[in-house]
Short mmCIF file of N, CA and C in Angstrom, two decimals:
data_model
loop_
_atom_site.label_atom_id
_atom_site.label_comp_id
_atom_site.label_asym_id
_atom_site.label_seq_id
_atom_site.Cartn_x
_atom_site.Cartn_y
_atom_site.Cartn_z
N MET C 1 47.03 188.26 133.94
CA MET C 1 45.95 189.16 133.65
C MET C 1 45.57 189.87 134.94
N ALA C 2 45.74 191.16 134.93
CA ALA C 2 45.45 191.95 136.13
C ALA C 2 44.02 192.47 136.06
N LEU C 3 43.36 192.37 137.19
CA LEU C 3 42.00 192.90 137.28
C LEU C 3 42.05 194.33 137.78
N ALA C 4 41.43 195.21 137.07
CA ALA C 4 41.40 196.62 137.46
C ALA C 4 40.01 196.95 138.00
N TYR C 5 40.01 197.76 139.04
CA TYR C 5 38.74 198.19 139.61
C TYR C 5 38.27 199.42 138.87
N ASN C 6 37.13 199.30 138.27
CA ASN C 6 36.52 200.44 137.60
C ASN C 6 35.45 201.02 138.51
N LYS C 7 35.63 202.26 138.84
CA LYS C 7 34.67 202.94 139.70
C LYS C 7 33.35 203.07 138.96
N PRO C 8 32.24 202.68 139.60
CA PRO C 8 30.94 202.80 138.91
C PRO C 8 30.65 204.24 138.54
N ALA C 9 29.92 204.39 137.45
CA ALA C 9 29.59 205.74 136.97
C ALA C 9 28.69 206.47 137.96
N SER C 10 27.98 205.71 138.79
CA SER C 10 27.07 206.36 139.74
C SER C 10 27.79 206.92 140.95
N MET C 11 29.07 206.59 141.13
CA MET C 11 29.82 207.11 142.28
C MET C 11 30.28 208.53 141.95
N VAL C 12 29.96 209.45 142.82
CA VAL C 12 30.35 210.84 142.62
C VAL C 12 31.11 211.29 143.86
N ASN C 13 32.31 211.75 143.68
CA ASN C 13 33.14 212.25 144.78
C ASN C 13 33.36 211.22 145.88
N GLY C 14 33.20 209.95 145.59
CA GLY C 14 33.42 208.92 146.58
C GLY C 14 32.37 208.86 147.68
N LEU C 15 31.27 209.58 147.52
CA LEU C 15 30.25 209.62 148.57
C LEU C 15 29.13 208.62 148.36
N GLY C 16 29.18 207.88 147.31
CA GLY C 16 28.10 206.93 147.07
C GLY C 16 27.29 207.36 145.87
N LEU C 17 26.04 207.03 145.89
CA LEU C 17 25.18 207.22 144.74
C LEU C 17 24.94 208.69 144.42
N TYR C 18 24.89 209.52 145.43
CA TYR C 18 24.59 210.94 145.21
C TYR C 18 25.63 211.80 145.91
N ASP C 19 25.88 212.96 145.35
CA ASP C 19 26.87 213.83 145.98
C ASP C 19 26.20 214.71 147.06
N LEU C 20 27.03 215.33 147.86
CA LEU C 20 26.56 216.09 149.02
C LEU C 20 25.64 217.26 148.66
N PRO C 21 25.91 218.06 147.63
CA PRO C 21 24.97 219.15 147.32
C PRO C 21 23.56 218.65 146.99
N ASN C 22 23.45 217.52 146.29
CA ASN C 22 22.13 216.98 146.01
C ASN C 22 21.43 216.52 147.28
N ARG C 23 22.16 215.94 148.21
CA ARG C 23 21.56 215.52 149.48
C ARG C 23 21.07 216.73 150.26
N THR C 24 21.87 217.78 150.30
CA THR C 24 21.49 218.99 151.02
C THR C 24 20.28 219.64 150.36
N LEU C 25 20.27 219.70 149.05
CA LEU C 25 19.14 220.26 148.33
C LEU C 25 17.87 219.46 148.61
N THR C 26 17.98 218.15 148.58
CA THR C 26 16.83 217.30 148.82
C THR C 26 16.29 217.50 150.23
N LEU C 27 17.17 217.52 151.22
CA LEU C 27 16.75 217.74 152.61
C LEU C 27 16.06 219.09 152.76
N ALA C 28 16.64 220.13 152.19
CA ALA C 28 16.06 221.47 152.32
C ALA C 28 14.71 221.56 151.62
N VAL C 29 14.59 220.96 150.45
CA VAL C 29 13.33 221.04 149.70
C VAL C 29 12.24 220.26 150.43
N ILE C 30 12.56 219.07 150.93
CA ILE C 30 11.55 218.27 151.63
C ILE C 30 11.13 218.96 152.93
N ALA C 31 12.06 219.56 153.65
CA ALA C 31 11.72 220.28 154.87
C ALA C 31 10.83 221.49 154.54
N LEU C 32 11.14 222.20 153.47
CA LEU C 32 10.33 223.34 153.06
C LEU C 32 8.93 222.89 152.65
N VAL C 33 8.84 221.79 151.94
CA VAL C 33 7.53 221.25 151.55
C VAL C 33 6.73 220.88 152.79
N ASP C 34 7.39 220.28 153.79
CA ASP C 34 6.69 219.93 155.03
C ASP C 34 6.18 221.17 155.75
N ILE C 35 6.98 222.21 155.80
CA ILE C 35 6.55 223.45 156.47
C ILE C 35 5.32 224.04 155.77
N VAL C 36 5.38 224.10 154.45
CA VAL C 36 4.25 224.65 153.69
C VAL C 36 3.02 223.76 153.86
N ALA C 37 3.21 222.44 153.81
CA ALA C 37 2.08 221.52 153.91
C ALA C 37 1.43 221.57 155.29
N ILE C 38 2.23 221.70 156.33
CA ILE C 38 1.67 221.72 157.69
C ILE C 38 0.94 223.04 157.93
N GLN C 39 1.50 224.15 157.47
CA GLN C 39 0.79 225.42 157.59
C GLN C 39 -0.51 225.39 156.79
N THR C 40 -0.48 224.80 155.61
CA THR C 40 -1.68 224.67 154.79
C THR C 40 -2.72 223.80 155.51
N ALA C 41 -2.26 222.72 156.13
CA ALA C 41 -3.18 221.85 156.87
C ALA C 41 -3.85 222.59 158.01
N LEU C 42 -3.11 223.45 158.67
CA LEU C 42 -3.65 224.21 159.79
C LEU C 42 -4.78 225.12 159.34
N TYR C 43 -4.54 225.90 158.29
CA TYR C 43 -5.55 226.83 157.81
C TYR C 43 -6.68 226.13 157.07
N LEU C 44 -6.35 225.12 156.27
CA LEU C 44 -7.37 224.41 155.50
C LEU C 44 -8.28 223.60 156.42
N GLY C 45 -7.71 222.99 157.48
CA GLY C 45 -8.53 222.23 158.42
C GLY C 45 -9.57 223.11 159.09
N LEU C 46 -9.17 224.30 159.47
CA LEU C 46 -10.11 225.24 160.09
C LEU C 46 -11.17 225.70 159.09
N ASP C 47 -10.76 226.00 157.87
CA ASP C 47 -11.72 226.44 156.86
C ASP C 47 -12.70 225.32 156.49
N LEU C 48 -12.21 224.09 156.39
CA LEU C 48 -13.10 222.96 156.12
C LEU C 48 -14.09 222.76 157.26
N TYR C 49 -13.63 222.92 158.48
CA TYR C 49 -14.55 222.78 159.61
C TYR C 49 -15.63 223.86 159.55
N ARG C 50 -15.24 225.07 159.23
CA ARG C 50 -16.23 226.15 159.11
C ARG C 50 -17.25 225.83 158.02
N ALA C 51 -16.79 225.28 156.90
CA ALA C 51 -17.69 224.96 155.80
C ALA C 51 -18.63 223.80 156.15
N ILE C 52 -18.10 222.79 156.86
CA ILE C 52 -18.91 221.62 157.21
C ILE C 52 -19.88 221.95 158.34
N ALA C 53 -19.39 222.62 159.37
CA ALA C 53 -20.22 222.90 160.54
C ALA C 53 -21.23 224.01 160.29
N GLY C 54 -20.99 224.81 159.30
CA GLY C 54 -21.89 225.93 159.04
C GLY C 54 -21.82 226.93 160.18
N GLY C 55 -22.85 227.65 160.37
CA GLY C 55 -22.86 228.61 161.47
C GLY C 55 -21.85 229.71 161.23
N ASP C 56 -21.60 230.45 162.30
CA ASP C 56 -20.71 231.60 162.20
C ASP C 56 -19.27 231.15 162.06
N GLY C 57 -18.73 230.50 163.07
CA GLY C 57 -17.35 230.03 163.03
C GLY C 57 -16.35 231.15 162.89
N GLY C 58 -16.81 232.40 162.91
CA GLY C 58 -15.91 233.53 162.75
C GLY C 58 -15.00 233.75 163.94
N MET C 59 -15.42 233.23 165.09
CA MET C 59 -14.60 233.39 166.29
C MET C 59 -13.34 232.52 166.23
N LEU C 60 -13.42 231.41 165.51
CA LEU C 60 -12.27 230.53 165.41
C LEU C 60 -11.25 231.12 164.45
N GLN C 61 -10.01 231.15 164.87
CA GLN C 61 -8.96 231.65 164.01
C GLN C 61 -7.63 231.02 164.40
N VAL C 62 -6.69 231.10 163.50
CA VAL C 62 -5.35 230.60 163.75
C VAL C 62 -4.53 231.77 164.27
N ASP C 63 -4.12 231.67 165.52
CA ASP C 63 -3.30 232.76 166.06
C ASP C 63 -1.83 232.52 165.72
N LEU C 64 -1.05 233.55 165.88
CA LEU C 64 0.37 233.49 165.51
C LEU C 64 1.12 232.46 166.34
N HIS C 65 0.76 232.33 167.61
CA HIS C 65 1.42 231.36 168.49
C HIS C 65 1.25 229.94 167.96
N LEU C 66 0.04 229.59 167.57
CA LEU C 66 -0.21 228.24 167.06
C LEU C 66 0.47 228.02 165.71
N SER C 67 0.44 229.04 164.87
CA SER C 67 1.07 228.93 163.56
C SER C 67 2.58 228.74 163.68
N LEU C 68 3.20 229.41 164.62
CA LEU C 68 4.64 229.23 164.84
C LEU C 68 4.95 227.91 165.54
N ALA C 69 4.07 227.48 166.44
CA ALA C 69 4.31 226.24 167.16
C ALA C 69 4.23 225.02 166.24
N VAL C 70 3.44 225.12 165.19
CA VAL C 70 3.33 224.02 164.25
C VAL C 70 4.66 223.78 163.53
N LEU C 71 5.51 224.78 163.49
CA LEU C 71 6.82 224.61 162.86
C LEU C 71 7.72 223.65 163.63
N ALA C 72 7.32 223.24 164.82
CA ALA C 72 8.09 222.24 165.57
C ALA C 72 7.98 220.87 164.92
N LEU C 73 6.97 220.66 164.10
CA LEU C 73 6.79 219.35 163.45
C LEU C 73 7.96 218.99 162.54
N PRO C 74 8.41 219.85 161.63
CA PRO C 74 9.59 219.49 160.84
C PRO C 74 10.85 219.29 161.68
N VAL C 75 10.97 219.99 162.79
CA VAL C 75 12.12 219.76 163.68
C VAL C 75 12.05 218.36 164.26
N GLY C 76 10.87 217.93 164.66
CA GLY C 76 10.70 216.56 165.15
C GLY C 76 10.96 215.53 164.07
N PHE C 77 10.53 215.83 162.84
CA PHE C 77 10.83 214.93 161.72
C PHE C 77 12.34 214.78 161.54
N TYR C 78 13.05 215.89 161.62
CA TYR C 78 14.50 215.85 161.43
C TYR C 78 15.18 215.07 162.55
N LEU C 79 14.77 215.31 163.79
CA LEU C 79 15.41 214.64 164.92
C LEU C 79 15.20 213.13 164.91
N LEU C 80 14.07 212.66 164.39
CA LEU C 80 13.83 211.22 164.33
C LEU C 80 14.28 210.58 163.02
N GLY C 81 14.89 211.36 162.15
CA GLY C 81 15.46 210.80 160.93
C GLY C 81 14.49 210.59 159.80
N VAL C 82 13.39 211.31 159.80
CA VAL C 82 12.43 211.18 158.70
C VAL C 82 13.02 211.73 157.41
N TYR C 83 13.94 212.68 157.54
CA TYR C 83 14.50 213.31 156.35
C TYR C 83 15.71 212.56 155.78
N ARG C 84 15.98 211.36 156.22
CA ARG C 84 17.06 210.57 155.61
C ARG C 84 16.52 209.93 154.34
N ALA C 85 16.25 210.76 153.36
CA ALA C 85 15.57 210.33 152.15
C ALA C 85 16.37 209.32 151.34
N TYR C 86 17.68 209.38 151.44
CA TYR C 86 18.50 208.49 150.63
C TYR C 86 18.67 207.12 151.28
N GLU C 87 18.36 207.01 152.55
CA GLU C 87 18.58 205.76 153.26
C GLU C 87 17.30 204.96 153.45
N GLN C 88 16.14 205.58 153.29
CA GLN C 88 14.87 204.90 153.53
C GLN C 88 13.89 205.21 152.41
N LEU C 89 13.01 204.26 152.19
CA LEU C 89 11.92 204.47 151.26
C LEU C 89 10.82 205.27 151.97
N PRO C 90 9.95 205.94 151.23
CA PRO C 90 8.88 206.70 151.88
C PRO C 90 7.99 205.84 152.77
N ILE C 91 7.77 204.60 152.41
CA ILE C 91 6.93 203.73 153.23
C ILE C 91 7.63 203.38 154.54
N GLU C 92 8.96 203.38 154.55
CA GLU C 92 9.69 203.13 155.79
C GLU C 92 9.68 204.36 156.71
N ARG C 93 9.57 205.55 156.13
CA ARG C 93 9.51 206.77 156.93
C ARG C 93 8.12 207.08 157.42
N PHE C 94 7.09 206.47 156.83
CA PHE C 94 5.72 206.79 157.17
C PHE C 94 5.38 206.53 158.64
N PRO C 95 5.77 205.39 159.26
CA PRO C 95 5.46 205.22 160.69
C PRO C 95 6.11 206.29 161.57
N LEU C 96 7.31 206.72 161.22
CA LEU C 96 7.95 207.79 161.99
C LEU C 96 7.18 209.10 161.85
N ARG C 97 6.71 209.38 160.65
CA ARG C 97 5.92 210.59 160.44
C ARG C 97 4.65 210.57 161.29
N ILE C 98 4.00 209.41 161.34
CA ILE C 98 2.77 209.29 162.13
C ILE C 98 3.06 209.50 163.61
N LYS C 99 4.12 208.89 164.12
CA LYS C 99 4.46 209.03 165.53
C LYS C 99 4.78 210.47 165.90
N VAL C 100 5.61 211.11 165.10
CA VAL C 100 5.99 212.49 165.39
C VAL C 100 4.77 213.41 165.30
N THR C 101 3.95 213.21 164.28
CA THR C 101 2.78 214.05 164.12
C THR C 101 1.82 213.86 165.29
N CYS C 102 1.60 212.63 165.73
CA CYS C 102 0.69 212.38 166.85
C CYS C 102 1.19 213.04 168.13
N VAL C 103 2.44 212.84 168.46
CA VAL C 103 2.98 213.38 169.71
C VAL C 103 3.00 214.90 169.69
N LEU C 104 3.56 215.48 168.64
CA LEU C 104 3.65 216.93 168.60
C LEU C 104 2.29 217.60 168.43
N PHE C 105 1.39 216.94 167.73
CA PHE C 105 0.05 217.50 167.59
C PHE C 105 -0.67 217.49 168.93
N ALA C 106 -0.50 216.43 169.71
CA ALA C 106 -1.11 216.38 171.04
C ALA C 106 -0.55 217.48 171.94
N VAL C 107 0.74 217.72 171.87
CA VAL C 107 1.35 218.80 172.66
C VAL C 107 0.83 220.16 172.20
N LEU C 108 0.73 220.36 170.88
CA LEU C 108 0.24 221.63 170.36
C LEU C 108 -1.21 221.89 170.77
N VAL C 109 -2.03 220.85 170.65
CA VAL C 109 -3.44 221.00 171.00
C VAL C 109 -3.58 221.27 172.50
N GLY C 110 -2.81 220.55 173.31
CA GLY C 110 -2.85 220.77 174.75
C GLY C 110 -2.43 222.17 175.13
N SER C 111 -1.35 222.64 174.52
CA SER C 111 -0.89 223.99 174.85
C SER C 111 -1.87 225.04 174.33
N HIS C 112 -2.49 224.77 173.19
CA HIS C 112 -3.46 225.72 172.65
C HIS C 112 -4.69 225.80 173.55
N TYR C 113 -5.15 224.64 174.04
CA TYR C 113 -6.29 224.64 174.95
C TYR C 113 -5.97 225.37 176.25
N ALA C 114 -4.73 225.25 176.70
CA ALA C 114 -4.36 225.90 177.95
C ALA C 114 -4.20 227.41 177.79
N ALA C 115 -3.78 227.86 176.60
CA ALA C 115 -3.44 229.27 176.43
C ALA C 115 -4.48 230.09 175.67
N ALA C 116 -5.33 229.44 174.89
CA ALA C 116 -6.24 230.18 174.02
C ALA C 116 -7.51 230.61 174.76
N ASP C 117 -8.04 231.74 174.34
CA ASP C 117 -9.31 232.19 174.90
C ASP C 117 -10.46 231.33 174.40
N GLN C 118 -10.42 231.00 173.12
CA GLN C 118 -11.46 230.16 172.54
C GLN C 118 -10.78 228.95 171.89
N PRO C 119 -10.82 227.79 172.57
CA PRO C 119 -10.18 226.60 171.98
C PRO C 119 -10.96 226.10 170.77
N TRP C 120 -10.24 225.39 169.92
CA TRP C 120 -10.84 224.84 168.72
C TRP C 120 -11.75 223.67 169.07
N PRO C 121 -12.83 223.46 168.31
CA PRO C 121 -13.65 222.26 168.50
C PRO C 121 -12.90 221.01 168.02
N LEU C 122 -13.34 219.86 168.50
CA LEU C 122 -12.66 218.62 168.13
C LEU C 122 -12.75 218.33 166.63
N GLY C 123 -13.83 218.75 165.98
CA GLY C 123 -13.96 218.55 164.54
C GLY C 123 -12.87 219.27 163.76
N ALA C 124 -12.58 220.49 164.16
CA ALA C 124 -11.53 221.26 163.50
C ALA C 124 -10.16 220.64 163.76
N ILE C 125 -9.96 220.17 164.99
CA ILE C 125 -8.69 219.52 165.33
C ILE C 125 -8.51 218.23 164.53
N GLY C 126 -9.58 217.45 164.41
CA GLY C 126 -9.51 216.20 163.66
C GLY C 126 -9.20 216.41 162.19
N LEU C 127 -9.88 217.39 161.58
CA LEU C 127 -9.60 217.68 160.16
C LEU C 127 -8.17 218.17 159.96
N THR C 128 -7.73 219.02 160.85
CA THR C 128 -6.37 219.55 160.75
C THR C 128 -5.34 218.43 160.92
N PHE C 129 -5.59 217.52 161.87
CA PHE C 129 -4.69 216.40 162.09
C PHE C 129 -4.62 215.49 160.87
N ALA C 130 -5.78 215.17 160.29
CA ALA C 130 -5.80 214.32 159.09
C ALA C 130 -5.05 214.98 157.93
N LEU C 131 -5.26 216.27 157.77
CA LEU C 131 -4.54 216.97 156.70
C LEU C 131 -3.05 217.07 157.00
N ALA C 132 -2.68 217.19 158.28
CA ALA C 132 -1.26 217.26 158.64
C ALA C 132 -0.56 215.92 158.40
N LEU C 133 -1.32 214.83 158.39
CA LEU C 133 -0.73 213.53 158.04
C LEU C 133 -0.61 213.35 156.54
N MET C 134 -1.60 213.83 155.79
CA MET C 134 -1.64 213.55 154.35
C MET C 134 -0.86 214.55 153.49
N LEU C 135 -1.01 215.83 153.76
CA LEU C 135 -0.42 216.85 152.87
C LEU C 135 1.11 216.77 152.76
N PRO C 136 1.86 216.54 153.87
CA PRO C 136 3.31 216.42 153.68
C PRO C 136 3.71 215.23 152.80
N LEU C 137 2.96 214.13 152.87
CA LEU C 137 3.27 212.98 152.02
C LEU C 137 2.99 213.28 150.56
N VAL C 138 1.88 213.94 150.30
CA VAL C 138 1.54 214.31 148.92
C VAL C 138 2.58 215.30 148.38
N GLY C 139 2.93 216.28 149.20
CA GLY C 139 3.93 217.26 148.77
C GLY C 139 5.28 216.63 148.51
N GLU C 140 5.68 215.69 149.39
CA GLU C 140 6.97 215.02 149.19
C GLU C 140 6.97 214.20 147.91
N SER C 141 5.88 213.51 147.61
CA SER C 141 5.86 212.70 146.39
C SER C 141 5.89 213.58 145.14
N ILE C 142 5.23 214.72 145.18
CA ILE C 142 5.26 215.63 144.03
C ILE C 142 6.67 216.19 143.83
N VAL C 143 7.27 216.65 144.92
CA VAL C 143 8.62 217.22 144.83
C VAL C 143 9.63 216.15 144.42
N GLN C 144 9.47 214.95 144.94
CA GLN C 144 10.39 213.87 144.59
C GLN C 144 10.31 213.56 143.09
N SER C 145 9.11 213.52 142.54
CA SER C 145 9.00 213.24 141.11
C SER C 145 9.60 214.37 140.26
N VAL C 146 9.45 215.61 140.72
CA VAL C 146 10.06 216.74 139.99
C VAL C 146 11.59 216.66 140.06
N LEU C 147 12.10 216.37 141.27
CA LEU C 147 13.56 216.27 141.41
C LEU C 147 14.14 215.09 140.64
N ILE C 148 13.41 214.00 140.55
CA ILE C 148 13.87 212.86 139.76
C ILE C 148 13.95 213.22 138.30
N ARG C 149 12.93 213.93 137.79
CA ARG C 149 12.93 214.34 136.39
C ARG C 149 14.08 215.29 136.08
N ARG C 150 14.48 216.10 137.05
CA ARG C 150 15.58 217.05 136.85
C ARG C 150 16.95 216.42 137.14
N GLY C 151 16.96 215.16 137.59
CA GLY C 151 18.21 214.48 137.87
C GLY C 151 18.86 214.89 139.18
N LEU C 152 18.08 215.44 140.11
CA LEU C 152 18.63 215.88 141.38
C LEU C 152 18.32 214.95 142.54
N TRP C 153 17.65 213.87 142.29
CA TRP C 153 17.30 212.91 143.36
C TRP C 153 18.17 211.69 143.22
#
């Protein structure tokens, strides 16, 4: 009696559980969600600070330099392997997200204080930082559930 190896139905193109186009799509979608979430955190944090602090707050604004510099966050996520979605659970990637966000946010705030005419108050920075930690996770979970329903995760 000869034993035959039956390839599991989940194996596609010999690459494992998922094929390469799905991995690329997932990486691109999660990176795009992070970019949108971080930009949203930047603007929403400032608007929340204006609403909480009252007063004029009209002098505070997001300049183009800061808005472009925030895009370094997804690059840091990629370099530290946060986007290896198929190899790690979201809870395993969370400490890496916190580390990257803390370091890059400190660099961004420092450079903004050095270059800006009117630096942001600490309240606005704190709100923006908290939102920059939470919004990418919320966005990733929403996108992940949509991709799972469509069979692309």
